[in-house]
Amino acid sequence: KHCRSRAERGGRGERRSEGARERQRCGVSASGAPVMALDLAQTIGWIGTGLTMLWFASPAATFRSIARNKSVGSFDSTPYLMTLLQCILWLSYAVVTPDRFIVLITNVLGAALELLWCLLYLRYADEKRKMATNLFLVCIFWASATVLDKAWASRLPMKPLKSGESMDTEALGIICVLANVLSYAAPLGVFRQVIRTKSVASMPLGLSLAATCSSCCWCIYAILMRDMWVLTPNLGGVILGMVQLTLYAIYCRGPASAEVCDGRASTVRLQGAGRLLP
């Protein structure tokens, strides 16, 4: 029986090796994307990663102010908690999906930065227990979604959308997209504020450009990789980014926006309009 089990494992290994060699001969990656498209996607993905890192690092000025005042003041912790949740969900998605190394690296770095912002917020928050509870709930939701995906999604009597993937990918993809869609509410609120005040003080141009370019890069990456789960939220990011830039062009020359046009941008961070990614 033991010998038979070893023979069966050896047979499966040989079949996997044959499948890999066949894909290599046909110029197809493990995810089903052509190798040339995969190489181009990697290049664009790294560009998107760099732009996304700018977005992740954007609260640095805010937290310098918080550390200097030793208080979070009126700053809200929700953007940092939501972005942390998105990063760790996409991290799990990248682990179970073939050829998503760039998505994995991007969200590992993003999760580290967002966790840093959350911990700094916790240090200077007046209601530390509330912040700690919210951070704990984010971690519990991520762990529960990942464990349930591995234990339950693979047993569904359905086929994945792409060959080479599994239902683990599809289930986590849906969860990641829903988490990103929830973050759309924040930039819509900023748009209303800009229109009402006729000022772009809460919508820095540099951050808006970086966010829009980042979403464009991830859209191209997703098309080349044939990944609808990465594509869906980033299409929303491109649309929101274009709306941001249009509003900026309309209201930038207003008297209330002169300070921002001179380059002294607000430290307000737009949540959800940029790193809808990956």
Short mmCIF file of C-alpha atoms in Angstrom, two decimals:
data_model
loop_
_atom_site.label_atom_id
_atom_site.label_comp_id
_atom_site.label_asym_id
_atom_site.label_seq_id
_atom_site.Cartn_x
_atom_site.Cartn_y
_atom_site.Cartn_z
CA LYS A 1 0.00 0.00 0.00
CA HIS A 2 2.84 2.35 0.90
CA CYS A 3 4.59 1.61 -2.41
CA ARG A 4 1.35 2.17 -4.28
CA SER A 5 0.87 5.59 -2.61
CA ARG A 6 4.39 6.61 -3.55
CA ALA A 7 3.80 5.50 -7.12
CA GLU A 8 0.56 7.52 -7.29
CA ARG A 9 2.32 10.63 -5.96
CA GLY A 10 5.08 10.09 -8.48
CA GLY A 11 2.53 9.81 -11.28
CA ARG A 12 0.83 13.03 -10.26
CA GLY A 13 4.19 14.80 -10.12
CA GLU A 14 5.06 13.58 -13.60
CA ARG A 15 1.70 14.75 -14.96
CA ARG A 16 2.22 18.20 -13.41
CA SER A 17 5.71 18.37 -14.93
CA GLU A 18 4.34 17.36 -18.32
CA GLY A 19 1.65 20.03 -18.05
CA ALA A 20 4.27 22.66 -17.19
CA ARG A 21 6.43 21.60 -20.14
CA GLU A 22 3.42 21.70 -22.45
CA ARG A 23 2.54 25.25 -21.28
CA GLN A 24 6.15 26.29 -21.83
CA ARG A 25 6.12 24.90 -25.40
CA CYS A 26 2.88 26.74 -26.11
CA GLY A 27 4.16 30.00 -24.61
CA VAL A 28 1.51 30.06 -21.88
CA SER A 29 2.03 30.79 -18.16
CA ALA A 30 0.49 28.86 -15.27
CA SER A 31 -2.33 31.40 -15.10
CA GLY A 32 -3.18 30.92 -18.78
CA ALA A 33 -1.77 34.25 -19.96
CA PRO A 34 0.70 34.30 -22.91
CA VAL A 35 4.31 34.56 -21.74
CA MET A 36 4.92 37.79 -23.71
CA ALA A 37 1.84 39.36 -22.18
CA LEU A 38 3.01 38.16 -18.77
CA ASP A 39 6.39 39.87 -19.23
CA LEU A 40 4.72 43.15 -20.23
CA ALA A 41 2.29 42.82 -17.33
CA GLN A 42 5.20 42.41 -14.92
CA THR A 43 6.78 45.65 -16.14
CA ILE A 44 3.55 47.61 -15.90
CA GLY A 45 2.79 45.98 -12.55
CA TRP A 46 6.06 47.23 -11.06
CA ILE A 47 5.26 50.75 -12.28
CA GLY A 48 1.85 50.42 -10.65
CA THR A 49 3.52 49.21 -7.47
CA GLY A 50 5.71 52.33 -7.31
CA LEU A 51 2.73 54.64 -7.78
CA THR A 52 0.73 52.67 -5.26
CA MET A 53 3.53 53.04 -2.70
CA LEU A 54 3.19 56.82 -3.04
CA TRP A 55 -0.47 56.44 -2.17
CA PHE A 56 0.29 54.19 0.80
CA ALA A 57 2.85 56.69 2.10
CA SER A 58 0.58 59.73 1.65
CA PRO A 59 -0.51 59.91 5.35
CA ALA A 60 3.11 60.52 6.46
CA ALA A 61 2.59 64.29 6.80
CA THR A 62 -0.64 63.71 8.71
CA PHE A 63 1.05 61.44 11.22
CA ARG A 64 3.98 63.82 11.65
CA SER A 65 1.41 66.39 12.72
CA ILE A 66 -0.29 63.85 15.01
CA ALA A 67 3.03 62.88 16.63
CA ARG A 68 3.97 66.54 17.09
CA ASN A 69 0.64 67.32 18.77
CA LYS A 70 0.54 63.93 20.56
CA SER A 71 -3.13 63.65 19.64
CA VAL A 72 -5.13 62.38 16.64
CA GLY A 73 -7.45 65.35 16.98
CA SER A 74 -10.38 65.07 14.56
CA PHE A 75 -8.68 62.62 12.19
CA ASP A 76 -10.72 59.51 11.44
CA SER A 77 -9.16 56.04 11.64
CA THR A 78 -11.58 54.46 9.13
CA PRO A 79 -9.47 55.10 5.98
CA TYR A 80 -6.44 53.38 7.49
CA LEU A 81 -8.43 50.41 8.80
CA MET A 82 -10.23 49.94 5.48
CA THR A 83 -7.02 50.16 3.47
CA LEU A 84 -5.35 47.65 5.81
CA LEU A 85 -8.27 45.28 5.30
CA GLN A 86 -8.08 45.65 1.53
CA CYS A 87 -4.32 44.99 1.51
CA ILE A 88 -4.47 41.81 3.57
CA LEU A 89 -7.43 40.47 1.58
CA TRP A 90 -5.57 41.07 -1.70
CA LEU A 91 -2.53 39.46 -0.10
CA SER A 92 -4.53 36.28 0.48
CA TYR A 93 -5.86 36.50 -3.08
CA ALA A 94 -2.31 36.72 -4.46
CA VAL A 95 -1.22 33.67 -2.46
CA VAL A 96 -3.93 31.39 -3.93
CA THR A 97 -3.68 32.71 -7.51
CA PRO A 98 -0.86 31.72 -9.92
CA ASP A 99 1.53 34.39 -11.27
CA ARG A 100 0.51 37.14 -8.85
CA PHE A 101 3.92 37.85 -7.31
CA ILE A 102 3.69 41.61 -7.96
CA VAL A 103 0.24 41.77 -6.36
CA LEU A 104 1.67 39.88 -3.38
CA ILE A 105 4.67 42.21 -2.94
CA THR A 106 2.54 45.35 -3.39
CA ASN A 107 0.09 44.33 -0.73
CA VAL A 108 2.69 43.02 1.71
CA LEU A 109 4.34 46.46 1.62
CA GLY A 110 0.96 48.18 1.72
CA ALA A 111 -0.22 46.13 4.69
CA ALA A 112 3.00 46.93 6.57
CA LEU A 113 2.57 50.68 6.00
CA GLU A 114 -1.14 50.67 6.83
CA LEU A 115 -0.48 48.67 10.00
CA LEU A 116 2.13 51.27 10.95
CA TRP A 117 -0.41 54.09 10.48
CA CYS A 118 -2.99 52.16 12.52
CA LEU A 119 -0.53 51.52 15.35
CA LEU A 120 0.52 55.19 15.40
CA TYR A 121 -3.13 56.16 15.49
CA LEU A 122 -3.66 53.74 18.37
CA ARG A 123 -0.75 55.25 20.30
CA TYR A 124 -2.09 58.80 20.14
CA ALA A 125 -5.84 58.06 20.18
CA ASP A 126 -7.97 59.19 23.10
CA GLU A 127 -10.21 56.13 22.77
CA LYS A 128 -7.51 53.46 22.57
CA ARG A 129 -9.87 50.60 23.39
CA LYS A 130 -12.17 51.47 20.48
CA MET A 131 -9.27 51.67 18.03
CA ALA A 132 -7.77 48.41 19.32
CA THR A 133 -11.16 46.70 18.99
CA ASN A 134 -11.59 47.92 15.40
CA LEU A 135 -8.08 46.75 14.50
CA PHE A 136 -8.80 43.36 16.05
CA LEU A 137 -12.07 43.07 14.09
CA VAL A 138 -10.24 43.83 10.82
CA CYS A 139 -7.78 41.01 11.54
CA ILE A 140 -10.58 38.61 12.52
CA PHE A 141 -12.52 39.36 9.34
CA TRP A 142 -9.45 38.77 7.18
CA ALA A 143 -8.53 35.52 8.97
CA SER A 144 -12.13 34.25 8.81
CA ALA A 145 -12.48 35.07 5.09
CA THR A 146 -9.17 33.37 4.27
CA VAL A 147 -9.85 30.22 6.33
CA LEU A 148 -13.41 29.86 5.04
CA ASP A 149 -12.18 30.36 1.49
CA LYS A 150 -9.64 27.54 1.81
CA ALA A 151 -12.01 25.23 3.67
CA TRP A 152 -15.25 25.86 1.80
CA ALA A 153 -14.76 27.53 -1.60
CA SER A 154 -12.72 24.66 -3.04
CA ARG A 155 -15.64 22.29 -2.38
CA LEU A 156 -18.16 24.27 -4.40
CA PRO A 157 -19.56 22.30 -7.37
CA MET A 158 -18.47 25.03 -9.79
CA LYS A 159 -15.61 25.59 -12.20
CA PRO A 160 -13.23 28.57 -11.91
CA LEU A 161 -13.42 31.29 -14.56
CA LYS A 162 -9.92 30.47 -15.85
CA SER A 163 -7.97 27.28 -16.28
CA GLY A 164 -5.08 27.01 -13.84
CA GLU A 165 -7.04 28.78 -11.12
CA SER A 166 -9.35 27.44 -8.42
CA MET A 167 -12.56 28.43 -6.70
CA ASP A 168 -10.35 29.76 -3.89
CA THR A 169 -9.32 32.53 -6.29
CA GLU A 170 -12.89 33.31 -7.37
CA ALA A 171 -14.30 33.50 -3.83
CA LEU A 172 -11.50 35.71 -2.53
CA GLY A 173 -11.72 37.84 -5.67
CA ILE A 174 -15.39 38.58 -4.96
CA ILE A 175 -14.60 39.50 -1.34
CA CYS A 176 -11.73 41.78 -2.40
CA VAL A 177 -13.88 43.58 -4.98
CA LEU A 178 -16.67 44.12 -2.43
CA ALA A 179 -14.17 45.56 0.06
CA ASN A 180 -12.95 48.00 -2.61
CA VAL A 181 -16.47 48.98 -3.64
CA LEU A 182 -17.26 49.90 -0.03
CA SER A 183 -14.42 52.44 -0.14
CA TYR A 184 -16.05 54.31 -3.05
CA ALA A 185 -18.23 56.25 -0.59
CA ALA A 186 -15.31 58.35 0.71
CA PRO A 187 -14.24 60.01 -2.57
CA LEU A 188 -17.89 60.66 -3.43
CA GLY A 189 -18.14 62.60 -0.16
CA VAL A 190 -15.00 64.57 -1.11
CA PHE A 191 -16.52 65.38 -4.52
CA ARG A 192 -19.62 66.81 -2.84
CA GLN A 193 -17.42 68.93 -0.58
CA VAL A 194 -15.41 70.28 -3.52
CA ILE A 195 -18.56 71.23 -5.44
CA ARG A 196 -20.19 72.80 -2.37
CA THR A 197 -17.15 74.87 -1.31
CA LYS A 198 -15.78 75.42 -4.85
CA SER A 199 -12.38 74.58 -3.41
CA VAL A 200 -9.98 71.69 -4.04
CA ALA A 201 -8.21 72.12 -0.70
CA SER A 202 -9.29 68.59 0.30
CA MET A 203 -8.18 67.06 -3.01
CA PRO A 204 -4.40 67.47 -3.59
CA LEU A 205 -3.42 67.33 -7.27
CA GLY A 206 -0.31 65.19 -6.77
CA LEU A 207 -2.17 62.49 -4.87
CA SER A 208 -5.03 62.56 -7.39
CA LEU A 209 -2.62 62.11 -10.32
CA ALA A 210 -0.71 59.29 -8.60
CA ALA A 211 -3.96 57.53 -7.72
CA THR A 212 -5.33 57.79 -11.26
CA CYS A 213 -2.09 56.65 -12.91
CA SER A 214 -1.84 53.77 -10.43
CA SER A 215 -5.36 52.58 -11.29
CA CYS A 216 -4.57 52.86 -15.02
CA CYS A 217 -1.45 50.70 -14.59
CA TRP A 218 -3.36 48.06 -12.65
CA CYS A 219 -6.12 48.05 -15.29
CA ILE A 220 -3.56 47.32 -18.03
CA TYR A 221 -1.93 44.70 -15.80
CA ALA A 222 -5.30 43.03 -15.18
CA ILE A 223 -6.18 42.97 -18.89
CA LEU A 224 -2.84 41.39 -19.79
CA MET A 225 -3.19 38.86 -16.97
CA ARG A 226 -6.87 38.26 -17.80
CA ASP A 227 -7.78 38.96 -14.19
CA MET A 228 -11.29 40.36 -13.88
CA TRP A 229 -11.05 40.64 -10.10
CA VAL A 230 -8.13 43.07 -10.28
CA LEU A 231 -9.67 44.83 -13.29
CA THR A 232 -13.11 45.52 -11.79
CA PRO A 233 -12.17 47.80 -8.85
CA ASN A 234 -9.43 49.55 -10.82
CA LEU A 235 -11.88 50.52 -13.56
CA GLY A 236 -13.81 52.24 -10.80
CA GLY A 237 -10.56 53.86 -9.68
CA VAL A 238 -9.89 55.22 -13.17
CA ILE A 239 -13.41 56.67 -13.42
CA LEU A 240 -13.19 58.28 -9.97
CA GLY A 241 -9.71 59.57 -10.77
CA MET A 242 -10.91 61.24 -13.98
CA VAL A 243 -13.76 62.86 -12.04
CA GLN A 244 -11.22 64.13 -9.48
CA LEU A 245 -9.01 65.66 -12.16
CA THR A 246 -12.02 67.22 -13.91
CA LEU A 247 -13.18 68.81 -10.66
CA TYR A 248 -9.66 70.02 -10.00
CA ALA A 249 -9.50 71.67 -13.45
CA ILE A 250 -12.86 73.36 -12.83
CA TYR A 251 -12.29 74.64 -9.27
CA CYS A 252 -8.50 75.01 -9.06
CA ARG A 253 -8.53 78.69 -10.10
CA GLY A 254 -11.14 79.68 -7.57
CA PRO A 255 -10.03 82.11 -4.83
CA ALA A 256 -10.62 79.53 -2.10
CA SER A 257 -8.19 77.15 -3.85
CA ALA A 258 -5.27 79.51 -4.45
CA GLU A 259 -3.15 77.94 -1.70
CA VAL A 260 -3.43 74.49 -3.23
CA CYS A 261 -2.64 75.75 -6.75
CA ASP A 262 0.54 77.33 -5.38
CA GLY A 263 1.67 73.83 -4.47
CA ARG A 264 1.02 73.84 -0.71
CA ALA A 265 -1.38 70.90 -0.80
CA SER A 266 -3.60 69.81 2.02
CA THR A 267 -2.62 66.74 4.02
CA VAL A 268 -6.12 65.33 3.72
CA ARG A 269 -5.98 61.82 2.31
CA LEU A 270 -8.47 60.55 -0.24
CA GLN A 271 -9.54 57.06 0.72
CA GLY A 272 -10.71 54.74 -2.01
CA ALA A 273 -10.14 56.91 -5.07
CA GLY A 274 -6.66 55.68 -5.76
CA ARG A 275 -5.30 52.35 -4.70
CA LEU A 276 -8.29 50.35 -5.85
CA LEU A 277 -6.16 47.44 -6.64
CA PRO A 278 -4.34 45.68 -5.97
#
